[in-house]
Short mmCIF file of C-alpha atoms in Angstrom, two decimals:
data_model
loop_
_atom_site.label_atom_id
_atom_site.label_comp_id
_atom_site.label_asym_id
_atom_site.label_seq_id
_atom_site.Cartn_x
_atom_site.Cartn_y
_atom_site.Cartn_z
CA LEU A 1 50.23 116.26 80.45
CA ILE A 2 49.88 113.21 77.96
CA PHE A 3 52.11 115.63 75.36
CA SER A 4 54.68 115.89 77.72
CA LYS A 5 55.22 112.09 78.30
CA ILE A 6 55.92 111.65 74.79
CA PRO A 7 60.09 112.18 74.61
CA SER A 8 60.43 110.35 77.57
CA GLU A 9 58.08 107.25 76.05
CA TYR A 10 59.99 107.39 73.25
CA LEU A 11 63.16 107.28 74.43
CA ASN A 12 62.17 104.46 76.37
CA TRP A 13 60.97 102.22 73.37
CA MET A 14 64.31 103.14 71.80
CA LYS A 15 66.16 102.31 74.64
CA GLU A 16 64.08 98.64 74.35
CA ILE A 17 64.55 98.15 70.32
CA SER A 18 67.83 100.00 69.63
CA SER A 19 69.70 96.60 70.87
CA THR A 20 67.52 95.01 68.31
CA TYR A 21 67.52 97.42 65.19
CA SER A 22 71.05 98.96 64.73
CA ASN A 23 69.14 101.50 62.49
CA TYR A 24 67.35 103.14 65.63
CA TYR A 25 68.42 106.64 65.07
CA GLU A 26 66.78 106.51 61.83
CA VAL A 27 63.51 107.07 63.60
CA LEU A 28 65.00 109.32 66.30
CA PRO A 29 62.75 112.45 66.59
CA ARG A 30 64.63 116.06 66.43
CA LYS A 31 65.41 117.66 70.01
CA SER A 32 62.86 120.15 69.30
CA TYR A 33 60.66 121.97 66.40
CA GLY A 34 60.77 125.21 67.55
CA ASN A 35 59.25 127.84 70.43
CA ASN A 36 56.16 129.17 68.14
CA ASN A 37 53.66 127.93 70.57
CA ALA A 38 53.06 126.43 74.23
CA LEU A 39 53.33 122.54 72.95
CA GLU A 40 56.19 122.92 70.82
CA GLU A 41 58.00 124.71 74.16
CA ILE A 42 56.83 121.66 76.51
CA TYR A 43 57.81 119.60 73.77
CA ALA A 44 61.61 120.81 73.76
CA THR A 45 62.01 121.24 77.65
CA GLU A 46 60.76 117.59 77.72
CA MET A 47 62.88 115.91 75.53
CA GLU A 48 66.00 117.88 76.94
CA LYS A 49 65.05 116.19 80.39
CA ALA A 50 64.49 112.85 78.45
CA ILE A 51 67.52 113.18 76.92
CA ASN A 52 69.99 113.66 79.70
CA ASP A 53 67.94 110.79 82.07
CA ILE A 54 67.57 107.98 79.34
CA ALA A 55 70.18 106.02 78.17
CA PHE A 56 69.42 103.95 74.77
CA ILE A 57 72.23 104.01 72.90
CA PRO A 58 73.82 101.05 72.25
CA ARG A 59 77.46 100.58 73.40
CA ALA A 60 80.15 99.44 70.66
CA ASN A 61 81.47 96.41 72.63
CA ASP A 62 77.88 95.39 74.26
CA ALA A 63 74.49 96.49 72.12
CA LYS A 64 72.64 95.60 75.64
CA SER A 65 74.50 97.78 77.58
CA LYS A 66 72.89 101.60 76.88
CA VAL A 67 74.67 104.77 77.25
CA LEU A 68 73.09 108.19 77.89
CA ALA A 69 73.88 110.74 74.81
CA SER A 70 76.05 113.11 76.93
CA TYR A 71 78.35 110.25 77.79
CA ALA A 72 78.46 108.69 74.35
CA ILE A 73 81.63 108.83 71.61
CA MET A 74 81.55 108.40 68.00
CA ASP A 75 84.70 107.78 66.76
CA ARG A 76 83.62 108.21 63.06
CA MET A 77 87.50 108.03 61.68
CA GLY A 78 88.43 104.45 62.94
CA LEU A 79 90.88 105.91 64.92
CA SER A 80 90.74 104.20 68.18
CA GLU A 81 91.02 101.46 66.04
CA ALA A 82 94.64 102.71 65.77
CA ILE A 83 95.81 104.16 68.72
CA SER A 84 93.35 102.06 71.08
CA LYS A 85 90.16 103.43 72.83
CA HIS A 86 92.26 103.79 75.85
CA LEU A 87 94.30 106.56 73.89
CA LEU A 88 91.65 108.18 72.27
CA THR A 89 89.50 108.51 75.33
CA ALA A 90 92.35 110.46 77.41
CA HIS A 91 93.15 112.60 74.32
CA ILE A 92 89.44 113.75 74.11
CA ASN A 93 88.99 114.11 78.11
CA ARG A 94 92.12 116.31 78.19
CA THR A 95 91.72 118.05 75.35
CA TYR A 96 88.04 118.70 75.65
CA ASP A 97 87.64 118.86 79.84
CA LYS A 98 85.29 115.27 79.45
CA ASN A 99 85.16 112.25 81.66
CA TYR A 100 84.51 109.69 79.35
CA SER A 101 85.65 106.03 79.87
CA ASP A 102 86.97 103.62 77.08
CA ASN A 103 83.40 101.58 77.49
CA ASP A 104 81.43 104.78 76.28
CA PHE A 105 82.08 104.06 72.49
CA ILE A 106 79.36 103.93 70.33
CA ASN A 107 79.08 102.47 66.65
CA PRO A 108 79.88 104.98 64.08
CA ILE A 109 77.27 105.71 61.68
CA TRP A 110 76.98 108.05 58.52
CA LYS A 111 73.68 109.02 58.23
CA GLY A 112 71.90 110.63 61.25
CA PHE A 113 75.09 110.90 62.87
CA LYS A 114 74.05 115.13 63.23
CA LEU A 115 71.30 114.15 64.87
CA LEU A 116 72.87 112.42 67.77
CA GLU A 117 75.50 115.32 67.57
CA ASP A 118 72.64 117.33 68.33
CA TYR A 119 71.48 115.17 71.13
CA GLY A 120 75.14 115.23 72.99
CA VAL A 121 76.75 112.45 71.22
CA PHE A 122 80.87 113.45 71.14
CA ILE A 123 81.62 113.34 67.47
CA PHE A 124 85.25 112.38 66.81
CA ASP A 125 85.71 113.33 63.02
CA LYS A 126 88.34 115.32 60.70
CA GLN A 127 87.56 118.20 62.55
CA LYS A 128 89.38 117.05 65.43
CA LEU A 129 92.23 115.95 64.04
CA LYS A 130 94.31 119.39 64.54
CA ALA A 131 93.79 119.28 68.13
CA LEU A 132 95.01 115.84 68.30
CA PHE A 133 98.20 116.57 66.43
CA GLU A 134 98.63 119.29 69.02
CA ASP A 135 97.92 117.32 72.17
CA LYS A 136 101.52 116.43 72.89
CA TYR A 137 100.75 113.72 75.04
CA ALA A 138 98.36 112.26 72.57
CA PHE A 139 100.23 108.80 71.63
CA ASP A 140 102.19 108.53 75.20
CA ASP A 141 102.01 104.88 76.07
CA ILE A 142 101.90 103.49 72.46
CA ASP A 143 103.43 100.84 71.67
CA PRO A 144 105.08 99.26 68.17
CA CYS A 145 102.31 97.47 66.68
CA LEU A 146 99.78 100.34 67.29
CA ASP A 147 102.24 102.60 66.32
CA VAL A 148 102.30 100.76 62.92
CA LYS A 149 98.59 100.96 63.10
CA LEU A 150 98.73 104.65 63.64
CA ILE A 151 100.79 104.65 60.69
CA ASP A 152 98.84 102.80 58.36
CA PHE A 153 95.90 105.36 59.67
CA LEU A 154 97.34 108.54 58.54
CA PHE A 155 99.06 107.13 55.48
CA GLN A 156 95.35 106.44 53.98
CA TYR A 157 94.08 109.53 55.16
CA TYR A 158 96.78 111.02 53.21
CA LEU A 159 95.77 109.04 50.29
CA GLN A 160 92.14 110.12 50.58
CA ASN A 161 92.29 113.90 50.99
CA ARG A 162 94.64 115.56 48.71
CA SER A 163 93.25 118.25 49.34
CA GLU A 164 94.57 118.37 52.75
CA GLN A 165 98.33 116.90 51.82
CA GLU A 166 100.40 119.59 52.17
CA GLU A 167 98.99 120.68 55.33
CA LEU A 168 99.00 117.23 56.71
CA LEU A 169 103.02 116.99 56.02
CA ALA A 170 103.92 119.89 57.57
CA ILE A 171 101.91 119.36 60.91
CA LEU A 172 103.15 115.60 60.87
CA GLN A 173 106.78 116.55 60.21
CA ASN A 174 106.88 118.27 64.03
CA THR A 175 104.29 115.75 65.59
CA ARG A 176 105.61 113.36 68.08
CA PHE A 177 103.82 109.81 66.65
CA LEU A 178 106.72 107.49 65.62
CA LEU A 179 108.57 105.38 68.19
CA ASP A 180 112.60 105.44 67.89
CA GLU A 181 114.86 102.76 69.13
CA LYS A 182 114.01 103.04 72.63
CA GLU A 183 110.27 103.56 72.16
CA ASN A 184 110.32 106.81 73.09
CA LEU A 185 107.85 109.22 70.89
CA SER A 186 110.26 111.54 68.30
CA CYS A 187 109.16 113.87 65.25
CA PRO A 188 110.00 112.14 62.00
CA ASN A 189 112.79 115.08 61.14
CA SER A 190 114.28 113.87 63.92
CA LEU A 191 114.64 110.09 63.39
CA PHE A 192 116.73 108.20 61.10
CA PHE A 193 116.33 105.18 59.95
CA PRO A 194 118.00 101.99 61.24
CA SER A 195 121.69 101.17 59.70
CA GLN A 196 125.12 100.58 60.84
CA TYR A 197 126.90 104.06 60.46
CA LYS A 198 126.83 104.58 64.28
CA GLU A 199 129.33 101.46 64.60
CA ARG A 200 131.57 103.60 61.90
CA ASN A 201 131.61 106.62 63.73
CA GLU A 202 131.52 107.00 67.45
CA LEU A 203 130.39 110.55 67.17
CA ALA A 204 126.93 109.68 65.82
CA GLU A 205 125.88 107.78 69.18
CA ASN A 206 123.30 110.32 69.94
CA ALA A 207 121.53 110.15 66.69
CA VAL A 208 118.13 108.22 67.01
CA PHE A 209 117.56 105.58 64.94
CA LEU A 210 113.52 104.84 63.79
CA HIS A 211 111.95 101.70 65.80
CA SER A 212 113.22 98.07 63.84
CA ALA A 213 109.72 96.96 64.06
CA ILE A 214 107.92 100.25 62.24
CA LYS A 215 111.21 99.74 59.63
CA GLU A 216 110.30 96.30 59.08
CA HIS A 217 106.62 97.11 58.41
CA LEU A 218 107.61 99.83 56.08
CA ASP A 219 110.51 97.52 54.37
CA GLU A 220 107.00 95.78 53.40
CA ASN A 221 105.57 98.51 52.09
CA LYS A 222 107.69 100.96 50.16
CA GLN A 223 104.70 103.35 49.60
CA GLU A 224 103.98 103.83 53.23
CA LEU A 225 108.42 104.27 53.13
CA ASN A 226 108.47 107.23 50.74
CA TRP A 227 105.96 108.84 52.58
CA ILE A 228 107.66 109.05 55.92
CA SER A 229 110.66 110.03 54.12
CA GLN A 230 108.86 113.07 52.71
CA LEU A 231 107.67 113.35 56.50
CA GLY A 232 111.68 113.54 57.60
CA VAL A 233 112.99 110.42 58.40
CA GLU A 234 116.35 109.86 56.87
CA GLU A 235 119.36 107.74 55.75
CA LEU A 236 122.11 108.32 58.20
CA THR A 237 124.84 109.41 56.25
CA ASP A 238 127.77 111.22 56.83
CA ILE A 239 125.85 114.33 55.24
CA THR A 240 122.88 113.47 57.11
CA PHE A 241 124.85 113.39 60.54
CA ILE A 242 126.59 116.99 59.99
CA GLN A 243 123.06 118.81 58.79
CA ASP A 244 120.99 116.93 61.26
CA VAL A 245 122.85 115.98 64.55
CA ILE A 246 126.27 117.99 64.49
CA CYS A 247 124.56 121.19 63.00
CA GLU A 248 121.72 121.24 65.94
CA ARG A 249 122.97 124.56 68.21
CA GLY A 250 124.26 122.72 71.16
CA TYR A 251 126.17 119.54 70.18
CA ILE A 252 128.99 120.85 69.95
CA THR A 253 130.73 121.59 73.40
CA GLU A 254 134.00 123.14 74.64
CA GLU A 255 135.13 119.24 75.01
CA ASN A 256 134.00 117.70 71.82
CA SER A 257 134.48 120.88 69.50
CA ILE A 258 138.19 119.76 68.33
CA GLU A 259 137.22 116.14 67.05
CA VAL A 260 133.91 117.31 65.75
CA THR A 261 135.40 119.80 63.68
CA ARG A 262 138.11 117.75 62.74
CA PHE A 263 135.67 115.20 61.58
CA LEU A 264 133.83 118.09 59.24
CA PHE A 265 137.49 119.08 57.75
CA GLU A 266 138.00 115.31 56.90
CA THR A 267 134.39 114.54 55.48
CA ASN A 268 135.03 117.47 53.53
CA LEU A 269 138.18 116.25 51.67
CA LYS A 270 136.06 113.46 50.51
CA HIS A 271 132.92 114.96 49.31
CA ASN A 272 132.23 118.65 49.53
CA ILE A 273 129.87 118.94 52.46
CA PHE A 274 129.27 122.83 51.57
CA ASP A 275 127.96 121.72 48.33
CA GLU A 276 125.09 119.81 49.02
CA ILE A 277 124.35 121.32 53.42
CA TRP A 278 122.84 124.77 53.47
CA ASP A 279 125.02 127.73 55.01
CA PHE A 280 121.98 127.77 57.29
CA TYR A 281 122.92 124.77 58.53
CA PHE A 282 126.58 125.71 59.27
CA SER A 283 125.93 129.14 60.41
CA ARG A 284 124.67 127.58 63.87
CA LEU A 285 128.12 125.94 64.55
CA LYS A 286 131.05 126.89 66.82
CA PHE A 287 134.44 126.85 67.33
CA LEU A 288 136.63 127.18 70.06
CA THR A 289 138.92 130.83 70.13
CA LYS A 290 142.60 129.91 70.93
CA GLN A 291 141.45 130.64 75.06
CA GLY A 292 139.13 127.72 75.05
CA LYS A 293 135.30 129.67 74.35
CA LEU A 294 133.10 128.67 71.89
CA GLU A 295 131.77 131.58 69.70
CA TYR A 296 129.77 131.61 66.04
CA ALA A 297 132.00 131.28 63.35
CA SER A 298 130.91 135.12 61.87
CA ASP A 299 132.42 136.06 65.36
CA LEU A 300 135.84 134.80 64.62
CA TYR A 301 139.20 135.27 62.81
CA LEU A 302 141.94 133.42 61.31
CA GLY A 303 145.38 134.33 63.34
CA SER A 304 149.14 133.28 62.15
CA LYS A 305 148.54 130.08 62.17
CA TYR A 306 146.37 130.13 59.15
CA LYS A 307 148.33 132.33 57.23
CA PRO A 308 145.45 134.42 56.24
CA GLU A 309 146.18 137.29 53.25
CA VAL A 310 146.14 139.86 55.91
CA ASP A 311 147.61 138.57 59.72
CA ILE A 312 145.60 140.96 61.77
CA GLU A 313 146.61 138.75 65.45
CA PRO A 314 150.55 140.38 65.61
CA CYS A 315 148.31 143.90 65.82
CA PHE A 316 145.51 142.60 68.40
CA ASP A 317 145.39 140.28 71.09
CA GLY A 318 141.49 139.96 71.67
CA ASP A 319 140.41 136.43 72.07
CA ILE A 320 138.94 136.57 68.30
CA PHE A 321 141.07 133.35 67.08
CA VAL A 322 140.74 130.50 66.32
CA SER A 323 141.70 127.78 68.21
CA GLU A 324 145.53 126.40 66.33
CA GLU A 325 144.32 123.01 67.71
CA TYR A 326 142.18 122.08 64.83
CA CYS A 327 144.83 121.61 62.46
CA ASP A 328 147.48 119.28 63.56
CA ASN A 329 149.30 118.72 60.33
CA GLU A 330 151.33 121.50 58.87
CA GLU A 331 150.88 120.98 55.59
CA GLU A 332 147.30 121.28 56.10
CA ILE A 333 146.89 124.70 56.60
CA THR A 334 146.03 126.06 53.63
CA GLU A 335 143.13 123.11 53.49
CA TRP A 336 141.88 124.53 56.89
CA LYS A 337 142.23 128.23 55.96
CA LEU A 338 139.91 127.55 53.23
CA PHE A 339 137.80 124.99 54.72
CA PHE A 340 137.37 127.85 57.89
CA SER A 341 136.48 130.20 55.46
CA LYS A 342 134.05 128.72 53.84
CA LEU A 343 132.52 128.35 57.62
CA GLY A 344 132.67 131.72 58.02
CA VAL A 345 135.49 132.48 59.58
CA ASN A 346 136.73 136.28 58.60
CA ARG A 347 139.99 135.94 56.85
CA THR A 348 140.35 140.09 57.52
CA LEU A 349 139.21 143.00 58.95
#
């Protein structure tokens, strides 16, 4: 009977001293020492009960207030300082089906955390980062100030974990963790650095800029700026606009096709876009037929207006020929023929 009281008496004592002695965890007993005899079995059973009933772990925000092990969160990475305790708690609750509050955090420790984990403390460490990035709501409602802290946090983690750098880059490129100009979360590879480009090209109206406060921070931290560029954020130029905006499926419509394709043509006259952009991107583009339907270039043919080497239009009345509206200058027909050919339009059967 006396032996069965040891676990509860011990943890009650821990409850009294843990506020004063921050290294209380160093003298915590194991949950179990085996089940080879009746005494060990009694100890393990009573220890389980004591851990479930006695709140002895000091909260991080108030050492005099104690939390049960099963209600405690230990952030060993410091992520809560970057994205806030609220967002991290929400992620943990959502992902691991828990019900923690923002006040359930305890101070991180290095020696002895495994024992506290065995007691039931939730440990947020690097092994749980993957689940964080897979949670599409993880960074919802983050503000620009916290987003800057998150970037700092991720960059430092990247620098300190060389063996994981390649994998981390691949993951972050498609993770919504950067705020855009309207404070919506976006993936790096869908963002451009702020510039005056949109003012010069009205077609770029829907291109999305990185939040200005984040760009200002990056301008003062060139290593981070280069790293964010590695993740996919780019300067908005004619080439990147074509590759990353125009060539996205769905950008070209029946309404804007003439204007957009003329922009492609005119840009190509200034510098050869086919030398700077992979064919893969151009293969996504669709163009108008003479009857006004959008079709992929590979399914289209040059009609009589574009003077192909073999003109099949007089022999075939199907809607497979590129619209004549694109070329509004007869002197440029040869250039348009070459341009469409490079985009994949068929010149003959």
